[in-house]
XYZ file of C-alpha atoms in Angstrom:
288
model
C 87.984 81.261 80.553
C 91.214 82.270 78.910
C 91.531 85.158 81.165
C 90.407 83.966 83.902
C 93.119 80.782 83.952
C 95.863 82.720 82.704
C 95.530 84.956 86.271
C 95.208 81.750 88.446
C 98.624 80.929 86.452
C 99.515 84.389 87.827
C 98.090 84.102 91.134
C 100.292 80.755 91.473
C 103.432 81.778 91.086
C 102.632 84.752 93.702
C 102.000 81.931 96.004
C 104.516 79.998 95.264
C 106.710 82.997 95.619
C 105.262 84.347 98.569
C 106.045 80.759 99.997
C 109.987 81.211 99.488
C 109.689 84.575 101.257
C 107.972 83.431 104.026
C 110.070 80.728 104.109
C 113.270 82.771 103.499
C 111.743 84.696 106.115
C 111.111 82.339 109.076
C 115.235 81.565 108.680
C 116.873 84.548 108.952
C 114.798 84.131 112.827
C 115.382 81.678 113.904
C 119.053 81.531 112.835
C 118.350 85.217 114.452
C 116.640 83.611 118.110
C 119.592 81.062 117.826
C 122.264 83.724 118.413
C 120.402 85.474 120.850
C 119.962 82.954 123.292
C 123.544 81.269 122.758
C 124.261 84.663 123.448
C 122.746 84.561 126.940
C 123.842 81.143 127.602
C 127.400 82.490 127.204
C 126.660 85.251 129.355
C 125.026 83.447 132.371
C 128.787 80.559 131.703
C 130.891 83.441 132.295
C 129.238 84.326 134.648
C 129.436 81.897 136.910
C 132.942 81.538 136.067
C 133.608 85.331 137.674
C 132.116 83.720 140.073
C 133.652 80.483 141.315
C 137.067 82.616 140.299
C 136.002 85.434 143.087
C 136.070 82.125 145.386
C 139.594 81.390 147.127
C 141.138 78.235 146.572
C 137.777 76.535 144.189
C 138.378 74.746 141.488
C 136.425 76.387 138.040
C 137.526 73.525 135.436
C 133.864 72.510 135.559
C 132.313 76.269 134.631
C 135.620 76.723 132.253
C 134.851 73.796 130.471
C 131.306 75.790 130.392
C 132.321 78.792 128.771
C 134.190 77.065 125.783
C 131.286 75.112 125.786
C 128.971 77.934 124.914
C 131.242 80.462 122.812
C 131.874 77.452 120.053
C 127.989 77.251 120.497
C 127.878 81.049 119.742
C 130.179 81.139 117.487
C 128.776 78.228 115.327
C 124.975 80.120 115.520
C 127.051 82.963 114.175
C 128.137 81.124 111.087
C 124.965 79.680 110.609
C 123.534 83.045 110.514
C 125.663 84.437 108.128
C 125.928 81.343 105.427
C 121.384 82.315 105.872
C 121.603 85.695 105.266
C 124.004 85.013 101.774
C 121.651 81.873 100.390
C 119.102 85.568 101.109
C 121.565 87.806 99.750
C 121.603 85.237 96.773
C 118.547 84.313 96.464
C 116.508 88.142 96.093
C 118.198 88.748 92.415
C 116.795 85.444 90.724
C 113.943 86.279 92.792
C 113.151 89.527 91.514
C 114.014 88.171 88.138
C 111.537 85.684 88.518
C 108.800 88.073 89.446
C 109.198 89.699 85.829
C 109.659 87.059 83.529
C 105.932 85.557 85.223
C 104.767 88.530 85.000
C 105.798 89.751 81.793
C 104.082 86.243 80.281
C 101.345 87.209 82.366
C 101.030 90.496 81.674
C 101.395 89.096 76.792
C 99.056 86.319 77.225
C 96.600 88.833 78.516
C 97.398 91.509 75.843
C 96.747 88.124 73.351
C 93.776 87.341 74.183
C 92.117 90.656 74.462
C 93.432 91.524 70.555
C 91.766 87.570 70.020
C 88.795 88.786 71.702
C 88.841 92.664 69.602
C 89.767 91.012 66.622
C 86.383 88.503 67.041
C 84.481 91.088 68.057
C 84.839 93.206 64.716
C 84.567 89.502 63.144
C 80.964 89.358 64.419
C 80.254 92.597 64.012
C 81.414 92.368 60.241
C 79.306 89.625 59.565
C 76.243 91.113 61.076
C 76.765 93.803 58.631
C 77.475 91.501 55.926
C 79.672 93.804 54.900
C 83.765 95.187 56.663
C 81.967 97.800 58.457
C 82.346 96.267 62.129
C 87.149 95.890 61.404
C 86.466 99.948 60.017
C 85.223 100.957 63.284
C 88.221 98.391 65.170
C 90.760 99.557 63.348
C 89.072 103.707 63.778
C 87.944 104.117 59.416
C 84.801 104.235 59.896
C 81.323 105.737 61.508
C 80.376 102.600 62.787
C 79.456 101.418 66.855
C 80.008 98.588 68.127
C 77.098 95.972 68.565
C 74.295 98.066 71.924
C 76.483 100.771 71.790
C 74.741 104.244 72.036
C 75.726 107.105 69.236
C 78.656 109.377 70.723
C 81.122 111.889 69.581
C 83.605 109.521 69.413
C 81.503 107.356 66.370
C 81.608 110.578 64.917
C 85.061 110.377 64.812
C 84.884 107.599 62.610
C 86.380 105.795 66.198
C 85.176 102.776 67.885
C 81.901 102.482 70.816
C 82.377 99.758 73.055
C 78.893 98.425 74.629
C 78.200 100.459 77.814
C 80.014 103.992 76.571
C 78.947 106.807 77.813
C 78.154 109.691 74.862
C 81.323 111.195 73.613
C 83.218 108.990 74.787
C 84.869 106.321 72.911
C 88.131 103.383 72.513
C 90.637 106.410 70.632
C 94.010 104.052 69.088
C 97.266 104.946 70.661
C 98.904 105.512 67.304
C 95.811 108.472 65.879
C 97.352 110.498 69.660
C 99.666 112.822 69.716
C 102.014 112.484 72.360
C 104.615 115.188 71.496
C 103.644 118.271 73.462
C 102.810 115.043 77.094
C 105.498 116.597 79.420
C 105.306 112.573 80.963
C 108.707 110.470 80.452
C 108.965 107.819 82.862
C 108.148 107.257 85.830
C 109.881 110.005 87.305
C 106.931 112.119 86.260
C 104.617 109.869 88.555
C 103.899 111.781 91.972
C 102.280 110.326 94.796
C 98.417 109.732 93.923
C 99.413 107.434 90.946
C 102.329 105.303 90.172
C 102.913 103.390 87.293
C 102.115 100.187 88.417
C 98.526 101.664 89.975
C 97.612 102.425 86.622
C 98.493 99.357 84.876
C 96.670 97.103 87.788
C 93.730 99.800 86.437
C 94.336 98.815 82.797
C 93.775 95.070 84.054
C 90.313 95.985 85.563
C 89.487 97.756 83.087
C 89.106 94.897 80.489
C 88.704 92.573 83.330
C 85.505 93.364 84.882
C 84.835 97.494 84.313
C 84.618 96.955 80.134
C 82.199 93.914 80.663
C 80.043 95.480 83.398
C 79.658 98.485 81.356
C 78.282 96.457 78.144
C 75.643 94.112 81.064
C 74.007 97.901 81.888
C 76.308 97.919 85.588
C 77.024 101.553 86.621
C 79.243 103.279 89.695
C 77.207 101.789 92.006
C 78.152 97.818 90.744
C 81.250 98.813 91.087
C 81.414 100.219 94.540
C 79.349 96.901 95.424
C 81.890 94.846 94.371
C 85.080 97.027 96.151
C 82.898 96.345 98.920
C 82.767 92.597 98.939
C 86.503 91.693 97.930
C 87.316 94.242 100.144
C 89.056 96.935 97.803
C 89.836 101.197 98.430
C 92.050 103.587 96.968
C 94.361 102.646 93.854
C 93.355 99.176 93.118
C 89.741 99.427 93.160
C 87.485 98.804 90.500
C 84.930 102.214 90.854
C 88.539 104.366 91.343
C 89.172 102.566 87.650
C 85.394 102.791 86.534
C 85.549 106.868 87.526
C 88.914 107.530 85.734
C 87.677 105.877 82.725
C 84.340 106.848 82.287
C 84.099 110.172 85.214
C 83.064 113.463 83.458
C 86.217 115.335 85.714
C 88.626 112.031 86.087
C 88.527 110.282 82.076
C 91.518 110.606 80.046
C 89.852 113.675 77.268
C 90.809 114.009 73.516
C 90.923 117.383 71.065
C 90.536 116.699 67.343
C 92.482 118.091 65.294
C 92.221 119.092 61.920
C 94.660 116.579 60.852
C 93.134 114.320 62.805
C 94.481 113.033 65.671
C 93.825 113.564 68.652
C 96.068 116.278 71.891
C 96.174 115.781 74.752
C 93.794 117.438 77.032
C 93.432 114.919 80.806
C 95.015 111.662 81.139
C 98.930 112.051 79.919
C 100.146 109.978 82.378
C 97.272 107.066 81.953
C 97.969 107.231 77.753
C 102.141 106.634 78.689
C 101.414 103.416 80.394
C 98.976 102.048 77.631
C 102.148 102.631 75.053
C 104.637 100.798 77.571
C 102.057 97.605 78.116
C 101.216 98.023 74.628
C 97.492 98.593 74.579
C 96.460 99.080 71.340
C 93.758 102.130 73.190
C 92.331 103.877 76.071
C 88.278 104.534 76.493
C 87.761 107.963 76.638
C 86.241 110.916 76.467
C 86.489 112.935 72.596
C 85.888 116.809 71.721
C 85.743 116.814 68.222
């Protein structure tokens, strides 16, 4: 319920920003149209004056006044266009700052909520087992697994295995992953397939949709059907998120070293994004 409220807050703010953007576009279009019409009016008035002046002994005072009025109206429209453009230019930095702050607030709220949920789940697991095993599993210090989880290589490595994870997968704490050999240094390290923003969206979908569905026994067909209902495709779809975290060839893959830390064999970009987002861990296929 709290998670949905956070999502609604973010969506509401996006709606407000979208409405303001639309208003700016309408104002810009209106003054552009006014300038265009008044240019036509001036051209017609000038043509009428020129035709009058071509007549011998013609009095063209009316036509001359019409040109003056048309020129004045055009100048007013041009000044209005300049004022709207200046206001839009001043608006953009404030808009960007507002969007950034809202996104940060929503992201922080979601992270805090997930951390609280993890603590609660660990506490409940510990209580049900009559000891502290749940906290040890959640922190990576015990071989215990979460309720409903199948035994896996991750569990054998002393890692938490949330319900619904395939055999061989575990939730690996970021502080146990060795990133010293990673070739990802920033957004410039990303190619055309995925952007950091796409992967950040995937982490949101992972926590809010994919992992809860896996715990209920859902599979790839469920995510594909949900994408179809919600008209999602490509990098921001639930099926692709499921595949890139739990697909045999696409998943983050880690190899455990003799020192107990894990080396990255696949998934450097996702791990970099996870670190930037403040994630505590990532789902990964673990090779012992």
